[in-house]
Amino acid sequence: MSAESNEGCVPHQLDVYFAEHPTIDPEALAEFVNKIDPDEPDQFAIEKVATSEGESALIDSYSGSLGDIVVTILVHSVPSPLKDAVIGSAPLPPPVQEELMAHKSFALISAHGGENYGQFELEILLWKIAMGLCDQEAIGVGSPWTRNCLPAKFLTDLAAVSKDGAAGDTGSIWKSLRESGEPRMLLAQYVGVEVGGRNWLATRGFAQCGFDDLVFEIPSNGERELEDVGEALDMIFAYQIINGPVIQAGHTIGGDAKTKAWRFEAPPEDVEWPFDTWGMLMELKRGEPTKKKRFFGLFG
């Protein structure tokens, strides 16, 4: 199923962790987001909507927008219910992991709409807001969908933004994300999964950027193959950031008379994946060598 046919169905969300239930300054958050990306022509605005008390948590609600992208922030006075799955499985130094696991409050940021933007722009906006919350004492950020988790210091250093909100560069991170999908860790990652005795390498986050996620079955002696497929996935991701979701089942990329090409196919029907796919999934396979060398020369 193509990315276009699933438009609007894929969730765009991040969890932001706090040591204690925070008081967010929406005006400072908007100023932060607008300042760190001078290449963004639209202005981000946000305001507090309400505070409500549920059975187990106090929830502060905020509503914001950037162009036709609508943002909601729900700050809960309890830890994230996904902390074990996201923080607990992250490859973090033990002291950092322990600090994040001990958080007592989290903000769920969600983005919707954005028909006038590429879908990865919703993800970029989420990370800008998350970094702005790190500037307001958040201790880390996790993705419910890619299961990526990063501490606040890493993110503020990455954005080159000082604690007082002054930009240390001219938004080069966002330029790089838009031009090449780097740093990829903010948008997508690759994870190993075992299903029914078969081992796979799966992409997580491609769908949030508007592209089909990919799975690659790892052969039993596939250490070298994993290195090759990792490089191929990086190129595929960057290619689609630049050109859009143009790759479909039946397409082939790369390869020459000596090197096998990569082939895209519909995913196997007999595998029940342990993650959401939203119908946006293809299998990546090794094809046969081609007569003419092609780098992302797509043909069906």
PDB file of C-alpha atoms in Angstrom:
ATOM      1  CA  MET A   1       0.000   0.000   0.000  1.00  0.00           C
ATOM      2  CA  SER A   2       1.417   3.354  -0.925  1.00  0.00           C
ATOM      3  CA  ALA A   3       2.216   6.171   1.439  1.00  0.00           C
ATOM      4  CA  GLU A   4      -0.270   8.427  -0.307  1.00  0.00           C
ATOM      5  CA  SER A   5      -3.197   6.123   0.425  1.00  0.00           C
ATOM      6  CA  ASN A   6      -2.342   6.202   4.147  1.00  0.00           C
ATOM      7  CA  GLU A   7      -1.945   9.955   4.455  1.00  0.00           C
ATOM      8  CA  GLY A   8      -3.203  11.176   7.817  1.00  0.00           C
ATOM      9  CA  CYS A   9      -3.345   7.684   9.343  1.00  0.00           C
ATOM     10  CA  VAL A  10       0.184   7.564  10.723  1.00  0.00           C
ATOM     11  CA  PRO A  11       0.685   9.025  14.221  1.00  0.00           C
ATOM     12  CA  HIS A  12       3.257  11.745  14.858  1.00  0.00           C
ATOM     13  CA  GLN A  13       4.137  11.782  18.561  1.00  0.00           C
ATOM     14  CA  LEU A  14       6.960  12.141  21.071  1.00  0.00           C
ATOM     15  CA  ASP A  15       7.156  11.624  24.840  1.00  0.00           C
ATOM     16  CA  VAL A  16       9.137  14.235  26.780  1.00  0.00           C
ATOM     17  CA  TYR A  17      10.247  13.285  30.299  1.00  0.00           C
ATOM     18  CA  PHE A  18      10.434  15.525  33.379  1.00  0.00           C
ATOM     19  CA  ALA A  19      11.838  14.815  36.836  1.00  0.00           C
ATOM     20  CA  GLU A  20       8.810  16.588  38.337  1.00  0.00           C
ATOM     21  CA  HIS A  21       5.520  17.880  36.947  1.00  0.00           C
ATOM     22  CA  PRO A  22       6.572  21.067  35.093  1.00  0.00           C
ATOM     23  CA  THR A  23       5.052  24.474  34.584  1.00  0.00           C
ATOM     24  CA  ILE A  24       5.532  25.118  30.879  1.00  0.00           C
ATOM     25  CA  ASP A  25       5.977  28.661  29.574  1.00  0.00           C
ATOM     26  CA  PRO A  26       4.205  28.573  26.163  1.00  0.00           C
ATOM     27  CA  GLU A  27       5.490  31.994  25.096  1.00  0.00           C
ATOM     28  CA  ALA A  28       9.097  30.970  25.758  1.00  0.00           C
ATOM     29  CA  LEU A  29       8.498  27.649  23.977  1.00  0.00           C
ATOM     30  CA  ALA A  30       7.177  29.401  20.856  1.00  0.00           C
ATOM     31  CA  GLU A  31      10.106  31.830  20.887  1.00  0.00           C
ATOM     32  CA  PHE A  32      12.556  28.927  21.180  1.00  0.00           C
ATOM     33  CA  VAL A  33      11.002  26.964  18.298  1.00  0.00           C
ATOM     34  CA  ASN A  34      10.898  29.991  15.989  1.00  0.00           C
ATOM     35  CA  LYS A  35      14.427  31.084  16.821  1.00  0.00           C
ATOM     36  CA  ILE A  36      16.244  27.815  16.174  1.00  0.00           C
ATOM     37  CA  ASP A  37      14.972  27.429  12.598  1.00  0.00           C
ATOM     38  CA  PRO A  38      15.321  30.683  10.649  1.00  0.00           C
ATOM     39  CA  ASP A  39      14.636  28.822   7.382  1.00  0.00           C
ATOM     40  CA  GLU A  40      11.044  28.059   8.448  1.00  0.00           C
ATOM     41  CA  PRO A  41       8.786  30.783   6.962  1.00  0.00           C
ATOM     42  CA  ASP A  42       5.776  30.004   9.192  1.00  0.00           C
ATOM     43  CA  GLN A  43       5.668  30.976  12.844  1.00  0.00           C
ATOM     44  CA  PHE A  44       4.895  28.513  15.606  1.00  0.00           C
ATOM     45  CA  ALA A  45       2.405  29.630  18.267  1.00  0.00           C
ATOM     46  CA  ILE A  46       1.107  27.803  21.336  1.00  0.00           C
ATOM     47  CA  GLU A  47      -1.083  28.508  24.346  1.00  0.00           C
ATOM     48  CA  LYS A  48      -2.331  26.729  27.437  1.00  0.00           C
ATOM     49  CA  VAL A  49      -5.880  25.455  27.070  1.00  0.00           C
ATOM     50  CA  ALA A  50      -6.814  23.849  30.381  1.00  0.00           C
ATOM     51  CA  THR A  51      -5.819  21.861  33.436  1.00  0.00           C
ATOM     52  CA  SER A  52      -7.901  18.796  34.231  1.00  0.00           C
ATOM     53  CA  GLU A  53      -7.727  16.178  36.946  1.00  0.00           C
ATOM     54  CA  GLY A  54      -8.362  12.573  36.008  1.00  0.00           C
ATOM     55  CA  GLU A  55      -8.593   9.493  38.191  1.00  0.00           C
ATOM     56  CA  SER A  56      -4.839   9.084  38.429  1.00  0.00           C
ATOM     57  CA  ALA A  57      -3.198  12.174  36.920  1.00  0.00           C
ATOM     58  CA  LEU A  58      -3.264  15.922  36.590  1.00  0.00           C
ATOM     59  CA  ILE A  59      -3.140  16.909  32.914  1.00  0.00           C
ATOM     60  CA  ASP A  60      -2.158  20.307  31.530  1.00  0.00           C
ATOM     61  CA  SER A  61      -3.326  20.802  27.934  1.00  0.00           C
ATOM     62  CA  TYR A  62      -1.680  23.071  25.342  1.00  0.00           C
ATOM     63  CA  SER A  63      -2.681  23.759  21.746  1.00  0.00           C
ATOM     64  CA  GLY A  64      -0.392  25.135  19.044  1.00  0.00           C
ATOM     65  CA  SER A  65       0.048  25.462  15.298  1.00  0.00           C
ATOM     66  CA  LEU A  66       2.587  26.007  12.544  1.00  0.00           C
ATOM     67  CA  GLY A  67       0.881  26.810   9.260  1.00  0.00           C
ATOM     68  CA  ASP A  68      -1.732  24.070   8.873  1.00  0.00           C
ATOM     69  CA  ILE A  69       0.034  21.723  11.319  1.00  0.00           C
ATOM     70  CA  VAL A  70      -1.886  21.423  14.595  1.00  0.00           C
ATOM     71  CA  VAL A  71       0.023  20.506  17.758  1.00  0.00           C
ATOM     72  CA  THR A  72      -1.275  19.318  21.108  1.00  0.00           C
ATOM     73  CA  ILE A  73       0.793  18.890  24.259  1.00  0.00           C
ATOM     74  CA  LEU A  74      -0.643  16.935  27.192  1.00  0.00           C
ATOM     75  CA  VAL A  75       1.522  17.147  30.303  1.00  0.00           C
ATOM     76  CA  HIS A  76       0.755  14.272  32.707  1.00  0.00           C
ATOM     77  CA  SER A  77       1.692  14.231  36.391  1.00  0.00           C
ATOM     78  CA  VAL A  78       2.614  10.533  36.147  1.00  0.00           C
ATOM     79  CA  PRO A  79       5.413   8.622  34.353  1.00  0.00           C
ATOM     80  CA  SER A  80       4.968   7.552  30.756  1.00  0.00           C
ATOM     81  CA  PRO A  81       3.202   4.171  30.458  1.00  0.00           C
ATOM     82  CA  LEU A  82       5.736   3.302  27.735  1.00  0.00           C
ATOM     83  CA  LYS A  83       8.836   4.000  29.829  1.00  0.00           C
ATOM     84  CA  ASP A  84       9.896   0.343  30.001  1.00  0.00           C
ATOM     85  CA  ALA A  85       9.474  -0.191  26.264  1.00  0.00           C
ATOM     86  CA  VAL A  86      11.169   3.058  25.209  1.00  0.00           C
ATOM     87  CA  ILE A  87      13.638   4.070  27.950  1.00  0.00           C
ATOM     88  CA  GLY A  88      14.230   0.551  29.275  1.00  0.00           C
ATOM     89  CA  SER A  89      15.269  -0.808  25.871  1.00  0.00           C
ATOM     90  CA  ALA A  90      17.399   2.177  24.822  1.00  0.00           C
ATOM     91  CA  PRO A  91      21.204   1.749  24.564  1.00  0.00           C
ATOM     92  CA  LEU A  92      21.933   4.454  27.153  1.00  0.00           C
ATOM     93  CA  PRO A  93      24.642   4.634  29.834  1.00  0.00           C
ATOM     94  CA  PRO A  94      23.189   3.111  33.035  1.00  0.00           C
ATOM     95  CA  PRO A  95      23.184   6.403  35.042  1.00  0.00           C
ATOM     96  CA  VAL A  96      21.337   8.207  32.229  1.00  0.00           C
ATOM     97  CA  GLN A  97      18.877   5.367  31.815  1.00  0.00           C
ATOM     98  CA  GLU A  98      18.205   5.291  35.554  1.00  0.00           C
ATOM     99  CA  GLU A  99      17.588   9.049  35.629  1.00  0.00           C
ATOM    100  CA  LEU A 100      15.119   8.853  32.748  1.00  0.00           C
ATOM    101  CA  MET A 101      13.370   5.788  34.171  1.00  0.00           C
ATOM    102  CA  ALA A 102      12.825   7.715  37.417  1.00  0.00           C
ATOM    103  CA  HIS A 103      10.906  10.563  35.727  1.00  0.00           C
ATOM    104  CA  LYS A 104       7.670  11.529  37.475  1.00  0.00           C
ATOM    105  CA  SER A 105       5.954  13.443  34.677  1.00  0.00           C
ATOM    106  CA  PHE A 106       5.810  13.330  30.888  1.00  0.00           C
ATOM    107  CA  ALA A 107       4.466  15.436  28.043  1.00  0.00           C
ATOM    108  CA  LEU A 108       2.897  13.728  25.043  1.00  0.00           C
ATOM    109  CA  ILE A 109       3.392  15.926  21.966  1.00  0.00           C
ATOM    110  CA  SER A 110       1.205  15.113  18.958  1.00  0.00           C
ATOM    111  CA  ALA A 111       1.115  16.730  15.506  1.00  0.00           C
ATOM    112  CA  HIS A 112      -1.767  16.502  13.025  1.00  0.00           C
ATOM    113  CA  GLY A 113      -2.710  17.903   9.638  1.00  0.00           C
ATOM    114  CA  GLY A 114       0.052  19.523   7.625  1.00  0.00           C
ATOM    115  CA  GLU A 115      -1.307  18.807   4.144  1.00  0.00           C
ATOM    116  CA  ASN A 116       0.839  21.677   2.854  1.00  0.00           C
ATOM    117  CA  TYR A 117       3.988  20.117   4.333  1.00  0.00           C
ATOM    118  CA  GLY A 118       5.901  16.908   3.763  1.00  0.00           C
ATOM    119  CA  GLN A 119       5.093  14.410   6.524  1.00  0.00           C
ATOM    120  CA  PHE A 120       8.663  14.512   7.803  1.00  0.00           C
ATOM    121  CA  GLU A 121       8.081  18.206   8.547  1.00  0.00           C
ATOM    122  CA  LEU A 122       5.659  17.129  11.278  1.00  0.00           C
ATOM    123  CA  GLU A 123       8.441  15.028  12.775  1.00  0.00           C
ATOM    124  CA  ILE A 124      10.898  17.931  12.548  1.00  0.00           C
ATOM    125  CA  LEU A 125       8.433  20.193  14.344  1.00  0.00           C
ATOM    126  CA  LEU A 126       7.977  17.610  17.101  1.00  0.00           C
ATOM    127  CA  TRP A 127      11.724  17.530  17.720  1.00  0.00           C
ATOM    128  CA  LYS A 128      11.984  21.320  17.768  1.00  0.00           C
ATOM    129  CA  ILE A 129       9.227  21.456  20.383  1.00  0.00           C
ATOM    130  CA  ALA A 130      10.856  18.642  22.358  1.00  0.00           C
ATOM    131  CA  MET A 131      14.160  20.533  22.367  1.00  0.00           C
ATOM    132  CA  GLY A 132      12.293  23.619  23.535  1.00  0.00           C
ATOM    133  CA  LEU A 133      10.892  21.594  26.434  1.00  0.00           C
ATOM    134  CA  CYS A 134      14.415  20.372  27.208  1.00  0.00           C
ATOM    135  CA  ASP A 135      15.246  24.061  27.546  1.00  0.00           C
ATOM    136  CA  GLN A 136      12.484  24.128  30.181  1.00  0.00           C
ATOM    137  CA  GLU A 137      14.002  21.393  32.350  1.00  0.00           C
ATOM    138  CA  ALA A 138      12.903  18.237  30.527  1.00  0.00           C
ATOM    139  CA  ILE A 139      15.440  15.460  31.042  1.00  0.00           C
ATOM    140  CA  GLY A 140      14.938  13.420  27.874  1.00  0.00           C
ATOM    141  CA  VAL A 141      12.778  12.524  24.881  1.00  0.00           C
ATOM    142  CA  GLY A 142      11.477   9.191  23.591  1.00  0.00           C
ATOM    143  CA  SER A 143       9.554   8.134  20.491  1.00  0.00           C
ATOM    144  CA  PRO A 144       6.617   5.754  21.047  1.00  0.00           C
ATOM    145  CA  TRP A 145       6.926   4.576  17.437  1.00  0.00           C
ATOM    146  CA  THR A 146      10.642   4.318  16.649  1.00  0.00           C
ATOM    147  CA  ARG A 147      11.442   3.520  20.326  1.00  0.00           C
ATOM    148  CA  ASN A 148      14.386   5.896  20.092  1.00  0.00           C
ATOM    149  CA  CYS A 149      15.309   7.655  23.339  1.00  0.00           C
ATOM    150  CA  LEU A 150      17.750  10.551  23.822  1.00  0.00           C
ATOM    151  CA  PRO A 151      18.789  12.528  26.912  1.00  0.00           C
ATOM    152  CA  ALA A 152      18.211  16.280  27.059  1.00  0.00           C
ATOM    153  CA  LYS A 153      21.892  17.212  27.039  1.00  0.00           C
ATOM    154  CA  PHE A 154      22.485  15.324  23.801  1.00  0.00           C
ATOM    155  CA  LEU A 155      19.577  17.121  22.153  1.00  0.00           C
ATOM    156  CA  THR A 156      20.531  20.614  23.304  1.00  0.00           C
ATOM    157  CA  ASP A 157      24.123  19.991  22.214  1.00  0.00           C
ATOM    158  CA  LEU A 158      22.872  18.669  18.879  1.00  0.00           C
ATOM    159  CA  ALA A 159      20.758  21.740  18.320  1.00  0.00           C
ATOM    160  CA  ALA A 160      23.639  23.939  19.486  1.00  0.00           C
ATOM    161  CA  VAL A 161      21.208  25.875  21.631  1.00  0.00           C
ATOM    162  CA  SER A 162      22.247  27.350  24.959  1.00  0.00           C
ATOM    163  CA  LYS A 163      20.138  27.022  28.090  1.00  0.00           C
ATOM    164  CA  ASP A 164      18.860  30.585  27.757  1.00  0.00           C
ATOM    165  CA  GLY A 165      17.385  29.791  24.334  1.00  0.00           C
ATOM    166  CA  ALA A 166      19.951  31.659  22.203  1.00  0.00           C
ATOM    167  CA  ALA A 167      20.693  29.888  18.958  1.00  0.00           C
ATOM    168  CA  GLY A 168      24.281  28.715  18.667  1.00  0.00           C
ATOM    169  CA  ASP A 169      24.034  28.166  14.919  1.00  0.00           C
ATOM    170  CA  THR A 170      21.613  28.972  12.109  1.00  0.00           C
ATOM    171  CA  GLY A 171      19.425  25.901  12.217  1.00  0.00           C
ATOM    172  CA  SER A 172      21.824  23.660  10.292  1.00  0.00           C
ATOM    173  CA  ILE A 173      20.292  20.535  11.847  1.00  0.00           C
ATOM    174  CA  TRP A 174      16.962  21.238  10.212  1.00  0.00           C
ATOM    175  CA  LYS A 175      18.591  22.011   6.862  1.00  0.00           C
ATOM    176  CA  SER A 176      20.430  18.709   7.045  1.00  0.00           C
ATOM    177  CA  LEU A 177      17.256  16.792   7.927  1.00  0.00           C
ATOM    178  CA  ARG A 178      15.391  18.346   5.001  1.00  0.00           C
ATOM    179  CA  GLU A 179      18.215  17.902   2.511  1.00  0.00           C
ATOM    180  CA  SER A 180      19.545  14.454   3.433  1.00  0.00           C
ATOM    181  CA  GLY A 181      17.611  13.030   6.378  1.00  0.00           C
ATOM    182  CA  GLU A 182      20.577  13.458   8.718  1.00  0.00           C
ATOM    183  CA  PRO A 183      20.884  13.037  11.651  1.00  0.00           C
ATOM    184  CA  ARG A 184      18.699  10.047  10.860  1.00  0.00           C
ATOM    185  CA  MET A 185      18.345   9.080  14.546  1.00  0.00           C
ATOM    186  CA  LEU A 186      15.814  11.890  14.976  1.00  0.00           C
ATOM    187  CA  LEU A 187      13.529  10.509  12.266  1.00  0.00           C
ATOM    188  CA  ALA A 188      14.110   6.764  11.920  1.00  0.00           C
ATOM    189  CA  GLN A 189      16.089   3.832  13.165  1.00  0.00           C
ATOM    190  CA  TYR A 190      16.712   0.167  12.334  1.00  0.00           C
ATOM    191  CA  VAL A 191      15.816  -2.593  14.764  1.00  0.00           C
ATOM    192  CA  GLY A 192      16.295  -6.340  14.803  1.00  0.00           C
ATOM    193  CA  VAL A 193      13.168  -8.464  15.311  1.00  0.00           C
ATOM    194  CA  GLU A 194      12.653 -12.217  15.542  1.00  0.00           C
ATOM    195  CA  VAL A 195       9.345 -13.609  14.313  1.00  0.00           C
ATOM    196  CA  GLY A 196       8.630 -17.321  14.247  1.00  0.00           C
ATOM    197  CA  GLY A 197      12.298 -18.264  14.174  1.00  0.00           C
ATOM    198  CA  ARG A 198      13.095 -15.838  11.340  1.00  0.00           C
ATOM    199  CA  ASN A 199      15.339 -12.814  11.960  1.00  0.00           C
ATOM    200  CA  TRP A 200      14.629  -9.468  10.336  1.00  0.00           C
ATOM    201  CA  LEU A 201      16.053  -5.969  10.218  1.00  0.00           C
ATOM    202  CA  ALA A 202      13.152  -3.496  10.215  1.00  0.00           C
ATOM    203  CA  THR A 203      12.998   0.254   9.772  1.00  0.00           C
ATOM    204  CA  ARG A 204      10.957   2.259  12.274  1.00  0.00           C
ATOM    205  CA  GLY A 205      10.002   5.844  11.497  1.00  0.00           C
ATOM    206  CA  PHE A 206       9.989   5.697   7.703  1.00  0.00           C
ATOM    207  CA  ALA A 207       6.164   5.685   7.855  1.00  0.00           C
ATOM    208  CA  GLN A 208       6.168   8.806  10.048  1.00  0.00           C
ATOM    209  CA  CYS A 209       8.111  10.506   7.262  1.00  0.00           C
ATOM    210  CA  GLY A 210       5.586   9.419   4.620  1.00  0.00           C
ATOM    211  CA  PHE A 211       7.516   6.412   3.273  1.00  0.00           C
ATOM    212  CA  ASP A 212       6.865   2.683   3.489  1.00  0.00           C
ATOM    213  CA  ASP A 213       8.841   1.035   6.277  1.00  0.00           C
ATOM    214  CA  LEU A 214      11.125  -1.767   5.104  1.00  0.00           C
ATOM    215  CA  VAL A 215      11.975  -5.234   6.412  1.00  0.00           C
ATOM    216  CA  PHE A 216      14.966  -7.327   5.388  1.00  0.00           C
ATOM    217  CA  GLU A 217      15.287 -11.000   6.299  1.00  0.00           C
ATOM    218  CA  ILE A 218      18.726 -11.627   7.765  1.00  0.00           C
ATOM    219  CA  PRO A 219      20.451 -14.768   6.466  1.00  0.00           C
ATOM    220  CA  SER A 220      22.104 -17.082   8.998  1.00  0.00           C
ATOM    221  CA  ASN A 221      25.577 -15.922   7.945  1.00  0.00           C
ATOM    222  CA  GLY A 222      24.482 -12.360   7.349  1.00  0.00           C
ATOM    223  CA  GLU A 223      27.008 -10.214   9.243  1.00  0.00           C
ATOM    224  CA  ARG A 224      28.433  -8.684   6.050  1.00  0.00           C
ATOM    225  CA  GLU A 225      24.955  -8.534   4.545  1.00  0.00           C
ATOM    226  CA  LEU A 226      23.767  -6.470   7.529  1.00  0.00           C
ATOM    227  CA  GLU A 227      26.490  -3.915   6.881  1.00  0.00           C
ATOM    228  CA  ASP A 228      25.465  -3.698   3.230  1.00  0.00           C
ATOM    229  CA  VAL A 229      21.746  -3.423   3.968  1.00  0.00           C
ATOM    230  CA  GLY A 230      22.379  -0.719   6.568  1.00  0.00           C
ATOM    231  CA  GLU A 231      24.170   1.381   3.957  1.00  0.00           C
ATOM    232  CA  ALA A 232      21.364   0.699   1.454  1.00  0.00           C
ATOM    233  CA  LEU A 233      18.686   1.760   3.959  1.00  0.00           C
ATOM    234  CA  ASP A 234      20.544   5.001   4.647  1.00  0.00           C
ATOM    235  CA  MET A 235      20.614   5.783   0.922  1.00  0.00           C
ATOM    236  CA  ILE A 236      16.978   4.797   0.439  1.00  0.00           C
ATOM    237  CA  PHE A 237      15.901   7.049   3.291  1.00  0.00           C
ATOM    238  CA  ALA A 238      17.918  10.029   2.045  1.00  0.00           C
ATOM    239  CA  TYR A 239      16.680   9.496  -1.520  1.00  0.00           C
ATOM    240  CA  GLN A 240      13.052   9.672  -0.423  1.00  0.00           C
ATOM    241  CA  ILE A 241      13.606  12.692   1.815  1.00  0.00           C
ATOM    242  CA  ILE A 242      14.764  14.482  -1.334  1.00  0.00           C
ATOM    243  CA  ASN A 243      12.371  12.972  -3.871  1.00  0.00           C
ATOM    244  CA  GLY A 244       9.327  11.928  -1.855  1.00  0.00           C
ATOM    245  CA  PRO A 245       7.709   8.465  -1.482  1.00  0.00           C
ATOM    246  CA  VAL A 246       8.500   7.353  -5.032  1.00  0.00           C
ATOM    247  CA  ILE A 247       9.721   3.807  -4.305  1.00  0.00           C
ATOM    248  CA  GLN A 248       7.148   1.044  -4.799  1.00  0.00           C
ATOM    249  CA  ALA A 249       7.034  -2.731  -4.792  1.00  0.00           C
ATOM    250  CA  GLY A 250       8.576  -3.989  -8.036  1.00  0.00           C
ATOM    251  CA  HIS A 251      11.252  -1.287  -8.162  1.00  0.00           C
ATOM    252  CA  THR A 252      14.968  -2.069  -8.134  1.00  0.00           C
ATOM    253  CA  ILE A 253      17.883   0.139  -7.126  1.00  0.00           C
ATOM    254  CA  GLY A 254      21.638   0.021  -7.556  1.00  0.00           C
ATOM    255  CA  GLY A 255      23.626  -2.896  -8.826  1.00  0.00           C
ATOM    256  CA  ASP A 256      25.783  -3.499 -11.880  1.00  0.00           C
ATOM    257  CA  ALA A 257      27.081  -6.461 -13.838  1.00  0.00           C
ATOM    258  CA  LYS A 258      28.993  -7.746 -10.769  1.00  0.00           C
ATOM    259  CA  THR A 259      26.977  -6.448  -7.810  1.00  0.00           C
ATOM    260  CA  LYS A 260      23.463  -7.548  -6.946  1.00  0.00           C
ATOM    261  CA  ALA A 261      20.819  -4.862  -6.975  1.00  0.00           C
ATOM    262  CA  TRP A 262      18.279  -4.279  -4.217  1.00  0.00           C
ATOM    263  CA  ARG A 263      14.689  -5.183  -4.991  1.00  0.00           C
ATOM    264  CA  PHE A 264      11.475  -4.031  -3.300  1.00  0.00           C
ATOM    265  CA  GLU A 265       8.618  -6.481  -2.850  1.00  0.00           C
ATOM    266  CA  ALA A 266       5.303  -6.711  -1.020  1.00  0.00           C
ATOM    267  CA  PRO A 267       5.877  -7.970   2.540  1.00  0.00           C
ATOM    268  CA  PRO A 268       5.355 -11.684   3.246  1.00  0.00           C
ATOM    269  CA  GLU A 269       1.771 -12.466   4.211  1.00  0.00           C
ATOM    270  CA  ASP A 270       2.699 -15.222   6.692  1.00  0.00           C
ATOM    271  CA  VAL A 271       4.556 -12.939   9.148  1.00  0.00           C
ATOM    272  CA  GLU A 272       2.746 -11.224  12.026  1.00  0.00           C
ATOM    273  CA  TRP A 273       4.908  -8.214  12.801  1.00  0.00           C
ATOM    274  CA  PRO A 274       5.346  -7.203  16.468  1.00  0.00           C
ATOM    275  CA  PHE A 275       4.909  -3.514  15.615  1.00  0.00           C
ATOM    276  CA  ASP A 276       2.422  -1.229  13.877  1.00  0.00           C
ATOM    277  CA  THR A 277       2.835  -0.877  10.097  1.00  0.00           C
ATOM    278  CA  TRP A 278      -0.313   1.100   9.097  1.00  0.00           C
ATOM    279  CA  GLY A 279      -0.234  -0.939   5.882  1.00  0.00           C
ATOM    280  CA  MET A 280       2.954   0.886   4.863  1.00  0.00           C
ATOM    281  CA  LEU A 281       5.508  -1.901   4.545  1.00  0.00           C
ATOM    282  CA  MET A 282       7.736  -3.420   1.864  1.00  0.00           C
ATOM    283  CA  GLU A 283      10.349  -6.136   1.919  1.00  0.00           C
ATOM    284  CA  LEU A 284      13.860  -5.357   0.717  1.00  0.00           C
ATOM    285  CA  LYS A 285      15.638  -8.223  -1.039  1.00  0.00           C
ATOM    286  CA  ARG A 286      18.811  -8.824  -2.947  1.00  0.00           C
ATOM    287  CA  GLY A 287      18.145  -8.980  -6.680  1.00  0.00           C
ATOM    288  CA  GLU A 288      20.320 -10.174  -9.523  1.00  0.00           C
ATOM    289  CA  PRO A 289      23.224  -8.214 -11.050  1.00  0.00           C
ATOM    290  CA  THR A 290      22.057  -5.756 -13.690  1.00  0.00           C
ATOM    291  CA  LYS A 291      23.663  -5.132 -17.062  1.00  0.00           C
ATOM    292  CA  LYS A 292      23.917  -1.403 -16.563  1.00  0.00           C
ATOM    293  CA  LYS A 293      25.012   0.245 -13.348  1.00  0.00           C
ATOM    294  CA  ARG A 294      22.258   2.321 -11.761  1.00  0.00           C
ATOM    295  CA  PHE A 295      22.295   4.287  -8.541  1.00  0.00           C
ATOM    296  CA  PHE A 296      18.698   4.882  -7.605  1.00  0.00           C
ATOM    297  CA  GLY A 297      17.692   4.460 -11.219  1.00  0.00           C
ATOM    298  CA  LEU A 298      14.200   3.235 -10.416  1.00  0.00           C
ATOM    299  CA  PHE A 299      12.520   0.984 -12.909  1.00  0.00           C
ATOM    300  CA  GLY A 300       9.523  -1.290 -12.694  1.00  0.00           C
TER     301      GLY A 300
END
